[in-house]
XYZ file of C-alpha atoms in Angstrom:
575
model
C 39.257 171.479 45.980
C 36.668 171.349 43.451
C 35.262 175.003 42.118
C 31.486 175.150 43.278
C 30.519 177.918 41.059
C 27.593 177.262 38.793
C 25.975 179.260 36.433
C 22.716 181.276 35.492
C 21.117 181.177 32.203
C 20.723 184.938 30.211
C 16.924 185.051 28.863
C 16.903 188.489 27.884
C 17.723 187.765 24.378
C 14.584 186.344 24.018
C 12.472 189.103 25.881
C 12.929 191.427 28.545
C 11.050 190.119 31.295
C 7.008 188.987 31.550
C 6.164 192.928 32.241
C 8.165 194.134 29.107
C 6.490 195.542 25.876
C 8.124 192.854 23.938
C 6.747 190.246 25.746
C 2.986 191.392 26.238
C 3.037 192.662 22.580
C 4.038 189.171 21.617
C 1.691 187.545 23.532
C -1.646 189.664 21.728
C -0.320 188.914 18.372
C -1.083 184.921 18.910
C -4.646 186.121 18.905
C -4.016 188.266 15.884
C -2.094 185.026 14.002
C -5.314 183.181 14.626
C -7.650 185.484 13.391
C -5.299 186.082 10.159
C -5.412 181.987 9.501
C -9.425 181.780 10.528
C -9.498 184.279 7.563
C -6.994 182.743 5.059
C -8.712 179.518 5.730
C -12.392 180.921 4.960
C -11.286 183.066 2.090
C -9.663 179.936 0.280
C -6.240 181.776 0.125
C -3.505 179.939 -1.374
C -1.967 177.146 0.504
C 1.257 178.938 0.564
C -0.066 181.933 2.097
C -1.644 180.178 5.094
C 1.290 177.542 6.061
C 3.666 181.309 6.150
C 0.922 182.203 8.547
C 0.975 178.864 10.931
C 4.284 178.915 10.786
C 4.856 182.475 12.504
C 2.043 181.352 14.591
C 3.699 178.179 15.691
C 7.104 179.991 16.393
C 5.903 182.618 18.370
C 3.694 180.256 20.852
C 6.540 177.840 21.056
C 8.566 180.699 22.251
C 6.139 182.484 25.062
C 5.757 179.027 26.129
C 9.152 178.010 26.271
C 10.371 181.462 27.777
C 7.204 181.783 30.703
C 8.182 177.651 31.707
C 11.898 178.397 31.425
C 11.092 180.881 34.367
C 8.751 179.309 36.077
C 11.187 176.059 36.692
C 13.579 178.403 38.637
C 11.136 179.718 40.480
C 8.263 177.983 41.389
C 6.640 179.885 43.983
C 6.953 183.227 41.906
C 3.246 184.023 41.176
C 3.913 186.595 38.274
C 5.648 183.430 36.461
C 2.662 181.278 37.248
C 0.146 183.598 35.956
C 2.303 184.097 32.748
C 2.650 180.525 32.347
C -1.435 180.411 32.156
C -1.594 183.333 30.071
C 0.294 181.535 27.855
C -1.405 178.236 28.084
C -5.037 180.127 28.155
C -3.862 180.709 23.863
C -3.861 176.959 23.557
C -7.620 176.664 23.160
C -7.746 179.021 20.021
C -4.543 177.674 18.984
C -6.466 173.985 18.862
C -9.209 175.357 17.013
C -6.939 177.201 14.250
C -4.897 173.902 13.919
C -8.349 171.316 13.498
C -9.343 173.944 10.539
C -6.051 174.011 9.156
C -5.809 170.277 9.187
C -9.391 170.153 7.494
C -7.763 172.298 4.943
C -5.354 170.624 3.850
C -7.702 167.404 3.775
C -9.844 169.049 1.594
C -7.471 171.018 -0.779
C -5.023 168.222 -0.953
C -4.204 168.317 -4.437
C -3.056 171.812 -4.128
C -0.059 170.533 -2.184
C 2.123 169.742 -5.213
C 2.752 172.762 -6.187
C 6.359 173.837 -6.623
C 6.349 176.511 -3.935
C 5.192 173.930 -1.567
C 7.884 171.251 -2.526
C 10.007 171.455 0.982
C 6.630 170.768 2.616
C 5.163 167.998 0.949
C 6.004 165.167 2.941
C 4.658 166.983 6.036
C 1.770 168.225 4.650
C 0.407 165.241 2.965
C 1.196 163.561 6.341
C -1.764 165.855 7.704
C -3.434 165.475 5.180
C -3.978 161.886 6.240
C -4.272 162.814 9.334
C -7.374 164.960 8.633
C -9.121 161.817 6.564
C -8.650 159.730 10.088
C -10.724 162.285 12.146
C -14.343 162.253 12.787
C -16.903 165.231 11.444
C -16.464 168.763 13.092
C -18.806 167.873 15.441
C -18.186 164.422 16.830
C -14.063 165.257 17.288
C -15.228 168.305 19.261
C -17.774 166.161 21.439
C -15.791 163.727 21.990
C -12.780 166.622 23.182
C -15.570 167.847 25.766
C -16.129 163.732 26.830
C -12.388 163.148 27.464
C -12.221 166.006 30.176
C -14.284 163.564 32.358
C -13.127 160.639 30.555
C -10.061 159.170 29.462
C -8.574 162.749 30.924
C -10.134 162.555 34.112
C -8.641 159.024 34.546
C -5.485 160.524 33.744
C -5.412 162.597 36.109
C -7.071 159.903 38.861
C -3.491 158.089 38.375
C -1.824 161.105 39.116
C -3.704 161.709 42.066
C -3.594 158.324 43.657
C -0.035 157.897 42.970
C 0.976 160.739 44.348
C -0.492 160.332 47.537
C 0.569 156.551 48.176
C 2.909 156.225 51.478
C 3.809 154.082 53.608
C 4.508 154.918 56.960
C 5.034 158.596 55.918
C 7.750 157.812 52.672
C 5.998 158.050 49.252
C 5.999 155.644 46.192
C 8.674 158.034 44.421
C 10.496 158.090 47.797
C 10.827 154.391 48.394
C 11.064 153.368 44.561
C 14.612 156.270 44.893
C 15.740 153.684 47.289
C 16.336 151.153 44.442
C 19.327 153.117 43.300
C 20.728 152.901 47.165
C 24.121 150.472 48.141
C 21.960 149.094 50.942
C 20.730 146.045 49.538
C 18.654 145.715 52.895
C 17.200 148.896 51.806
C 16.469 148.172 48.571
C 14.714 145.031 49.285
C 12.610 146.158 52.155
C 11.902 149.446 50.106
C 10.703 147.680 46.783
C 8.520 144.844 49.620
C 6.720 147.886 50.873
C 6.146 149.722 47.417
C 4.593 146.782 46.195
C 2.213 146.489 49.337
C 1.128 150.149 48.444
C 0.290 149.773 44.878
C -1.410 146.120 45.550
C -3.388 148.687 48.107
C -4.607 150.612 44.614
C -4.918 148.245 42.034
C -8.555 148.528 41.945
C -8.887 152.410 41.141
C -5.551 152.114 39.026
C -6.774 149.404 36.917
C -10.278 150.642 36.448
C -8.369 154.214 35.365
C -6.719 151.678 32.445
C -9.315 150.182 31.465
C -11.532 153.467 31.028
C -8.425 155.193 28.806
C -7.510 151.981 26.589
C -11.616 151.602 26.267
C -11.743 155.231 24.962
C -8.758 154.595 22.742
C -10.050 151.521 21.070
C -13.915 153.106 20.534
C -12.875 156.497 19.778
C -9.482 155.109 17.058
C -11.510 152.514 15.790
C -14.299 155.388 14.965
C -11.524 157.290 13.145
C -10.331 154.247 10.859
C -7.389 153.571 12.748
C -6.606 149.480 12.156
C -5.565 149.559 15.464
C -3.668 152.107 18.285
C -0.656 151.141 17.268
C -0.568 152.283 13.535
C -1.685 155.040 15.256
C 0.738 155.655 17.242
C 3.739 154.699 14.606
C 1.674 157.399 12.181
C 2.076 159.796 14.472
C 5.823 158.715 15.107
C 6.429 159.228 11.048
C 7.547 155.149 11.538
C 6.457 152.487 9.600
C 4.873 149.423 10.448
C 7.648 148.185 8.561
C 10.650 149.272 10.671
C 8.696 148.851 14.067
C 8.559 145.165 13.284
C 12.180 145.421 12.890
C 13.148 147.159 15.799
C 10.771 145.153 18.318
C 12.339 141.817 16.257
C 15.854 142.672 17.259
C 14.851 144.228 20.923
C 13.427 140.172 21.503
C 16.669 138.775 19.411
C 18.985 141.223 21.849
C 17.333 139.505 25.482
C 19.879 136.988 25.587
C 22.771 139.526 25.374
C 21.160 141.837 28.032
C 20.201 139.081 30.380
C 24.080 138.472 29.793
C 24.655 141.297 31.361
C 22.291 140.760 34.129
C 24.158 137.892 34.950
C 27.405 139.411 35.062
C 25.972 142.734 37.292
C 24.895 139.557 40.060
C 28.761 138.403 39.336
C 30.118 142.081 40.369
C 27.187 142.799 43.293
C 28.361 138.563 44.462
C 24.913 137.776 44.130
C 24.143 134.623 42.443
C 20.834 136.226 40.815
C 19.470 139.402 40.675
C 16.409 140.287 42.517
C 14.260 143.094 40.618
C 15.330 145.103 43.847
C 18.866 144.793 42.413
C 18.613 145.919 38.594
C 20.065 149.297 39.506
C 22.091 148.842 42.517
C 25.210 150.955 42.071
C 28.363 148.288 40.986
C 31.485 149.412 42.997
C 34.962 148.237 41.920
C 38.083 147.502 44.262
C 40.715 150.519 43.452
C 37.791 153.093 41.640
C 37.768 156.297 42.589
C 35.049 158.673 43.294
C 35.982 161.823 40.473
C 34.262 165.519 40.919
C 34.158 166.975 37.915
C 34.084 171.010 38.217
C 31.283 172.742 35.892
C 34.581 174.191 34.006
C 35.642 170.757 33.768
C 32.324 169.382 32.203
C 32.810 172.913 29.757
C 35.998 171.703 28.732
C 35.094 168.026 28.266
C 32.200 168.674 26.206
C 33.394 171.121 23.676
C 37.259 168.660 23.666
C 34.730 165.469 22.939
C 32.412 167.600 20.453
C 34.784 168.921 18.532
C 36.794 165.869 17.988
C 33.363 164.868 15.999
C 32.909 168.158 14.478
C 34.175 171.685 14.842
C 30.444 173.067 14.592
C 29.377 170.627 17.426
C 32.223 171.963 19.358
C 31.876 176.046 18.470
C 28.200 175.501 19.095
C 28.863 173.928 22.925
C 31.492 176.993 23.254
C 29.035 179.377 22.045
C 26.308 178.072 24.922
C 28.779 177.952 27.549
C 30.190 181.630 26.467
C 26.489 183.660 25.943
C 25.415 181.694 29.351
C 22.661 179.680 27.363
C 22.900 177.370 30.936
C 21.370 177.210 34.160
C 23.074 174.927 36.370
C 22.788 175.562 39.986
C 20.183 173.751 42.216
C 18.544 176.126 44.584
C 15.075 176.123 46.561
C 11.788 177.026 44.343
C 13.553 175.146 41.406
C 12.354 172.168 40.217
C 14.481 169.212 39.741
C 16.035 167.000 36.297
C 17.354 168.528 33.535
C 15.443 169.745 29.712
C 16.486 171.732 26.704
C 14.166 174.468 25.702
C 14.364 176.334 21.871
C 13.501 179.260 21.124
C 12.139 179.785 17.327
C 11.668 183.098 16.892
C 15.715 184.406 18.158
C 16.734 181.051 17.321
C 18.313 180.024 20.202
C 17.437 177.549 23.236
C 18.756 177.346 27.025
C 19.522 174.468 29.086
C 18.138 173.663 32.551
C 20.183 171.191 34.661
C 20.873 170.521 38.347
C 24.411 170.037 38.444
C 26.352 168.135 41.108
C 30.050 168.034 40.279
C 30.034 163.758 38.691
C 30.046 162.305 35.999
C 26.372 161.883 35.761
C 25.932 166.067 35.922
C 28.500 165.648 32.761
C 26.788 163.216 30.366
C 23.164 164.985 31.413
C 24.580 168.533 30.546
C 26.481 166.652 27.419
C 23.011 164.897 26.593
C 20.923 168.180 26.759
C 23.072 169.976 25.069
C 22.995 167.678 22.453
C 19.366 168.763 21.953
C 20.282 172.182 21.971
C 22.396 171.003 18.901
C 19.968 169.508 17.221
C 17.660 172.669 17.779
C 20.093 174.847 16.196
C 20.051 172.894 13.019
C 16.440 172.848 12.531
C 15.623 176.230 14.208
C 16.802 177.956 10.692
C 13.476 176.024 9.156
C 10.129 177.182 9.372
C 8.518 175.755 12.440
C 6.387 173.132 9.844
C 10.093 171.885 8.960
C 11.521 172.249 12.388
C 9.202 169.695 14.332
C 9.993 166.498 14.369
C 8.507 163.168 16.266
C 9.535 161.939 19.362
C 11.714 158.843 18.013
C 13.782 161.133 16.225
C 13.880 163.616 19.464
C 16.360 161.570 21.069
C 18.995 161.032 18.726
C 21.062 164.224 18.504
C 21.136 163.833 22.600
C 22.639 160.164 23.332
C 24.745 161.159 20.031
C 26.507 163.776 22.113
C 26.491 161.704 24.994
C 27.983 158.701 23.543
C 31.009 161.204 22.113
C 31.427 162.016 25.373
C 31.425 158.607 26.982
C 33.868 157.557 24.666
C 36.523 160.526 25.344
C 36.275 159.927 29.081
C 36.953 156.145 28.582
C 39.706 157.210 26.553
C 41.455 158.556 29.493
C 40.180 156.311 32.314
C 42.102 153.479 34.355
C 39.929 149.791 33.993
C 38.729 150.105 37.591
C 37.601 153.875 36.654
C 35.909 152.559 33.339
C 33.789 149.478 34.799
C 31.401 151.587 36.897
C 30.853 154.026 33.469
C 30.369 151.176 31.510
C 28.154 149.635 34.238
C 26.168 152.559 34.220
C 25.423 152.760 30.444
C 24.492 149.479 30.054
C 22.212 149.600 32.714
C 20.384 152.732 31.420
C 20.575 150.738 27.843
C 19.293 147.549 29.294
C 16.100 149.601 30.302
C 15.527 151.216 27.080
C 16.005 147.474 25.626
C 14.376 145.267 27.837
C 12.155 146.869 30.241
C 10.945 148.975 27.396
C 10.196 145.914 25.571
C 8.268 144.130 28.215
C 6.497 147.698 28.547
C 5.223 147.085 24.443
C 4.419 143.557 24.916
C 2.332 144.496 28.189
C 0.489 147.192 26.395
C 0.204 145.127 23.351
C -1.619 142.237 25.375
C -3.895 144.783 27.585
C -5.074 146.292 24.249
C -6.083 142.612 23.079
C -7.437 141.992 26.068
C -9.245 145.124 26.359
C -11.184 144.716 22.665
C -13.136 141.754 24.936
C -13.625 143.648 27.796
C -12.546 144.953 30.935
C -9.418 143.505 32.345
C -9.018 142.732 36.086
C -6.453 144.076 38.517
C -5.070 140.348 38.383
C -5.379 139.768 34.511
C -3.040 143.402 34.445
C -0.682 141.584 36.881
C -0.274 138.511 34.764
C 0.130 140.106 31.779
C 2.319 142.374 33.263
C 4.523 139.057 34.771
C 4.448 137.192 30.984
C 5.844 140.520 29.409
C 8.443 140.665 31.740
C 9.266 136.807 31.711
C 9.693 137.160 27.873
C 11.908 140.012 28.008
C 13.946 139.104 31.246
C 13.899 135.802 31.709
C 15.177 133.727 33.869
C 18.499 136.803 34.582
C 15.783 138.256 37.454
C 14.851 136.187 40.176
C 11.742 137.861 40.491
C 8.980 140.106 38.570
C 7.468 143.492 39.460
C 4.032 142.547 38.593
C 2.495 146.340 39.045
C 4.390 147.735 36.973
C 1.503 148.662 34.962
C 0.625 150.881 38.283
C 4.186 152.786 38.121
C 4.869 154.065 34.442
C 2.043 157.147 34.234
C 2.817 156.307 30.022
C 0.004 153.979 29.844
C -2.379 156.535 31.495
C -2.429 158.981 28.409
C -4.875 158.884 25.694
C -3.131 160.974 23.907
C -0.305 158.884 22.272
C -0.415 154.781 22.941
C 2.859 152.819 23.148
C 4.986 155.494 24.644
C 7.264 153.212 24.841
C 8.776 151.995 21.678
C 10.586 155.609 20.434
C 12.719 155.647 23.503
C 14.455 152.195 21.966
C 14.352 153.792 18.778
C 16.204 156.236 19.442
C 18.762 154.584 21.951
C 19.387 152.126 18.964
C 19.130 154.708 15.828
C 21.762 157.115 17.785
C 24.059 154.291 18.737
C 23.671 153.034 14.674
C 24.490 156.425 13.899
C 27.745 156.664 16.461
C 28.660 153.271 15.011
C 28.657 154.452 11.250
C 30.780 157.861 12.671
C 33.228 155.317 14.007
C 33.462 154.031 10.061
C 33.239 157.179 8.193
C 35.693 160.012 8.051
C 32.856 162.326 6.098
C 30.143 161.607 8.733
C 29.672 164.577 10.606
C 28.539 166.499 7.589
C 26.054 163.954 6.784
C 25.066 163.575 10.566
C 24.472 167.281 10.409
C 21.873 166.847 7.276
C 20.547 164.347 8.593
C 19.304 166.518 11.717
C 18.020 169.186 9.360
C 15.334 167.057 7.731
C 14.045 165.610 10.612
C 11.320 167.782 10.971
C 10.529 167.278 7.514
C 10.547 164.146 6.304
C 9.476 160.697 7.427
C 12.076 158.535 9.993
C 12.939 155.974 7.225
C 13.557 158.922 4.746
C 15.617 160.791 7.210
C 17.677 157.548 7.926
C 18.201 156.536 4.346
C 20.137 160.528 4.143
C 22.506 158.903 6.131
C 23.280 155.978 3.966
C 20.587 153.841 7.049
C 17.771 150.946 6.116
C 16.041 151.154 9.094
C 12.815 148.603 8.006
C 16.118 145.858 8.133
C 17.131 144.334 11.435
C 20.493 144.548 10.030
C 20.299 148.182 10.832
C 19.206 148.249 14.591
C 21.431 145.376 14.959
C 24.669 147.763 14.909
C 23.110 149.303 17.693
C 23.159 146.621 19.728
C 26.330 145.490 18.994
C 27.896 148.853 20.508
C 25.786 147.735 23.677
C 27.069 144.385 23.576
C 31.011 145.522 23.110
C 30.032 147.099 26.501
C 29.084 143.811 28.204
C 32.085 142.095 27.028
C 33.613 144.081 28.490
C 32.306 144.190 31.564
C 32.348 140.134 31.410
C 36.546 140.311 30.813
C 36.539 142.349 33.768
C 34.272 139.909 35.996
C 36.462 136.840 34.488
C 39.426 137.981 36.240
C 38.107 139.288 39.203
């Protein structure tokens, strides 16, 4: 019988509880911090002096945040947590204000940069440097701040609100879109029939939400000298317009592999086509058996498959099972999924997961740790040199998970391999095409959006041709409200949220490929995680020995994908 305990995380490394003098003491000084760079700022201090100041000041809000959500999550319905969590959140606004002068700063004393005490920041601060000569005057980025709260904002929060309360006789959108993932195909078609019916319900509010965000996009980026919302959005990635042309070139050059695989998931399911109700029905195979992994088993897996890699990897894993850096358990008042948390001022993060004794509990807890890894190499930066962009977020993660997909392989029958491998190409297939026919969708709706407002129907065939482009003819069918689903196009914030999730499926599995080549890599992988926060993606890449504005590059990472399907397609051939 399998062993059902599960552990608790320790926090009180990082403080001794929301009531303790450590904690409230902490929490005053962010007001302190701000006041000291207000005051470096005005008094024209040296550079140097007032990045030492964000820095601490950027540490120590990271941590009350991370520490007040960390206990919050396992316990929702404590109060004290919830009021801690705004106190926290209530230092934001000052926070904003100290970062908008900072930023000015630098745009204005930008030649003071290259100075040799400021050499390990230069990339980053010239980076907001440029950042500063893309915003508006004082005044017009502040009003148009106080616009978005009923604007783009407010329509943010409209999609939350309506999607959240769609039903249909009593089950909820995120209720019956669950169902897709069920072995009941009767499910999963009548299920994905009635979500549909719902959302076609809302199209009207939903698309007039879009069209008010992308509308404030395009006026308010267009006002800051932006060439368009996607070199925005790849600026704020540290990415090139350079390698994103080479990474969305081989995602549309990759479409005939993954509808491949499509093809050879109907084969396995003895369908002659997928439906779009079918895309992640659960493959079975004749003589597979269903595995429960204990959590000392998933302990001992990860730290075997991490230090076969590298002994750090594996002494760091061992270090977060041993000092209880995990909480595991599911229990009522915490919230569901899984996140890594750092940190920065003890230098240390924690690891929230919902574990359930399979493989999938493994290779989340292997994944998050992963980050945790990756957090441990930048966490002895400052927090300037420890904060890196969200297509680089992702690779230390599927890293560690793909080490630990390959040492369970190692050791599993065929019929116990085809369901893993299923599974991963699945979740890769959605990072590679549905991702893409989420950027050609967005790409279109911004076009379309420069002439006007777009219609409910004009979202829906746009929506359709993205998905015909990047699917094909491998789907029977198209799920033409999509654009209602993914709450990623509802954010003014950052536009194509889309794109760095194939970044960094590809860039990690690059990276795992190279390991597979290179006796010496894990040193290099580990130096290459410590100037991620620092330096731009293709810099970062090229530490590694990686091109990453050539195809050739992102091509390696489909290739590991596409030794997957073969696989899968030798298995189907004899079946």
């Amino acid at each position: 019988m399998t062993d059902r305990t599960l552990p608790a995380w320790d926090l009180s490394p990082i403080f001794s509880g929301i009531d303790g003098e450590d904690f409230r003491q902490t929490l005053s000084s962010v007001d302190a911090l701000c006041g000291s760079m207000k005051a470096a700022i005005d008094s024209g201090l040296p550079l140097k002096d007032i990045v030492d100041i964000y820095n601490r000041l950027c540490a120590t809000y990271e941590t009350l945040g991370a520490y007040t959500s960390a206990l919050l999550s396992t316990d929702t319905g404590n109060a004290a947590y919830l009021k801690a969590v705004t106190d926290v959140e209530a230092k934001s606004v000052a926070l904003s204000e100290v970062e908008n002068l900072f930023v000015q700063a630098l745009g204005a004393r930008e030649a003071e940069i290259d100075v040799p005490e400021l050499s390990d920041y230069s990339y980053v601060l010239h980076h907001m440097a440029e950042d500063a000569r893309h915003r508006m005057s004082l005044k017009e980025e502040t009003l148009a701040a106080d616009l978005a709260r009923s604007g783009s904002s407010a329509f943010s929060r409209l999609f939350d609100t309506i999607t959240s309360s769609l039903a249909d006789d009593g089950r909820t959108l995120t209720e019956l879109r669950s169902d897709a993932y069920s072995p009941d195909r009767a499910l999963r078609k009548s299920s994905y029939e009635r979500e549909k019916k719902i959302l076609a319900q809302a199209r009207g509010p939903l698309a007039a939400a879009l069209n008010g965000i992308k509308g404030s996009v395009l006026t308010i980026e267009s006002r800051q000298g932006w060439k368009s919302p996607l070199e925005h959005s790849a600026f704020i990635s540290r990415v090139s317009m350079k390698t994103l042309e080479a990474l969305v070139a081989t995602l549309k050059s990759a479409q005939p592999m993954f509808r491949d695989y499509f093809r050879i998931k109907a084969r396995l399911l003895g369908l002659d086509q997928l439906a779009w109700y079918d895309i992640f029905a659960p493959v079975s195979v004749p003589g597979a058996s269903h595995r429960e992994y204990s959590f000392a088993d998933a302990r001992a897996l990860i730290v075997d498959s991490y230090s076969s890699f590298s002994s750090q990897m594996g002494e760091f894993a061992r270090k977060a099972f041993d000092e209880n850096w995990i909480d595991a358990a599911p229990h009522k008042g915490k919230v569901g999924g899984a996140y890594d948390t750092a940190f920065p001022l003890v230098g240390q993060s924690r690891v929230f997961t919902n574990f359930s004794f399979d493989y999938s509990s493994v290779s989340t807890l292997a994944h998050e740790l992963g980050h945790a890894y990756h957090d441990s190499v930048v966490m002895s930066r400052p927090a300037l040199l420890s904060s890196y962009p969200m297509p680089l977020a992702e690779t230390a993660s599927i890293f560690a998970e793909q080490i630990l997909f390959q040492k369970v392989l190692s050791t599993s029958s065929e019929a116990e391999a085809i369901p893993l491998i299923e599974s991963f190409v699945s979740d890769a297939a959605q990072v590679c095409t549905d991702i893409l026919s989420r950027f050609l969708f967005e790409s279109a709706l911004f076009e379309a959006r420069k002439e006007g407002e777009a219609t409910a129907d004009d979202m829906c065939r746009m929506m359709a041709q993205a998905q015909e482009e990047s699917y094909g003819d491998a789907v029977a069918d198209k799920h033409e409200y999509m654009w209602a689903v993914k709450g990623h196009y509802y954010s003014a914030d950052f536009s194509f949220y889309n794109y760095p999730y194939a970044f960094g499926q590809l860039f990690a599995l690059g990276l795992f490929a190279r390991a597979g080549r290179d006796g010496d890599f894990a040193q290099k992988y580990r130096t290459l995680l410590s100037m991620t926060g620092q330096y731009s993606a293709e810099d970062v890449a090229a530490s590694a020995g990686c091109d990453i504005t050539s195809g050739a590059f992102w091509q390696e990472g489909i290739d590991v994908i596409a030794s997957y399907v073969e696989r899968m397609k030798r298995f189907a051939d004899k079946m």
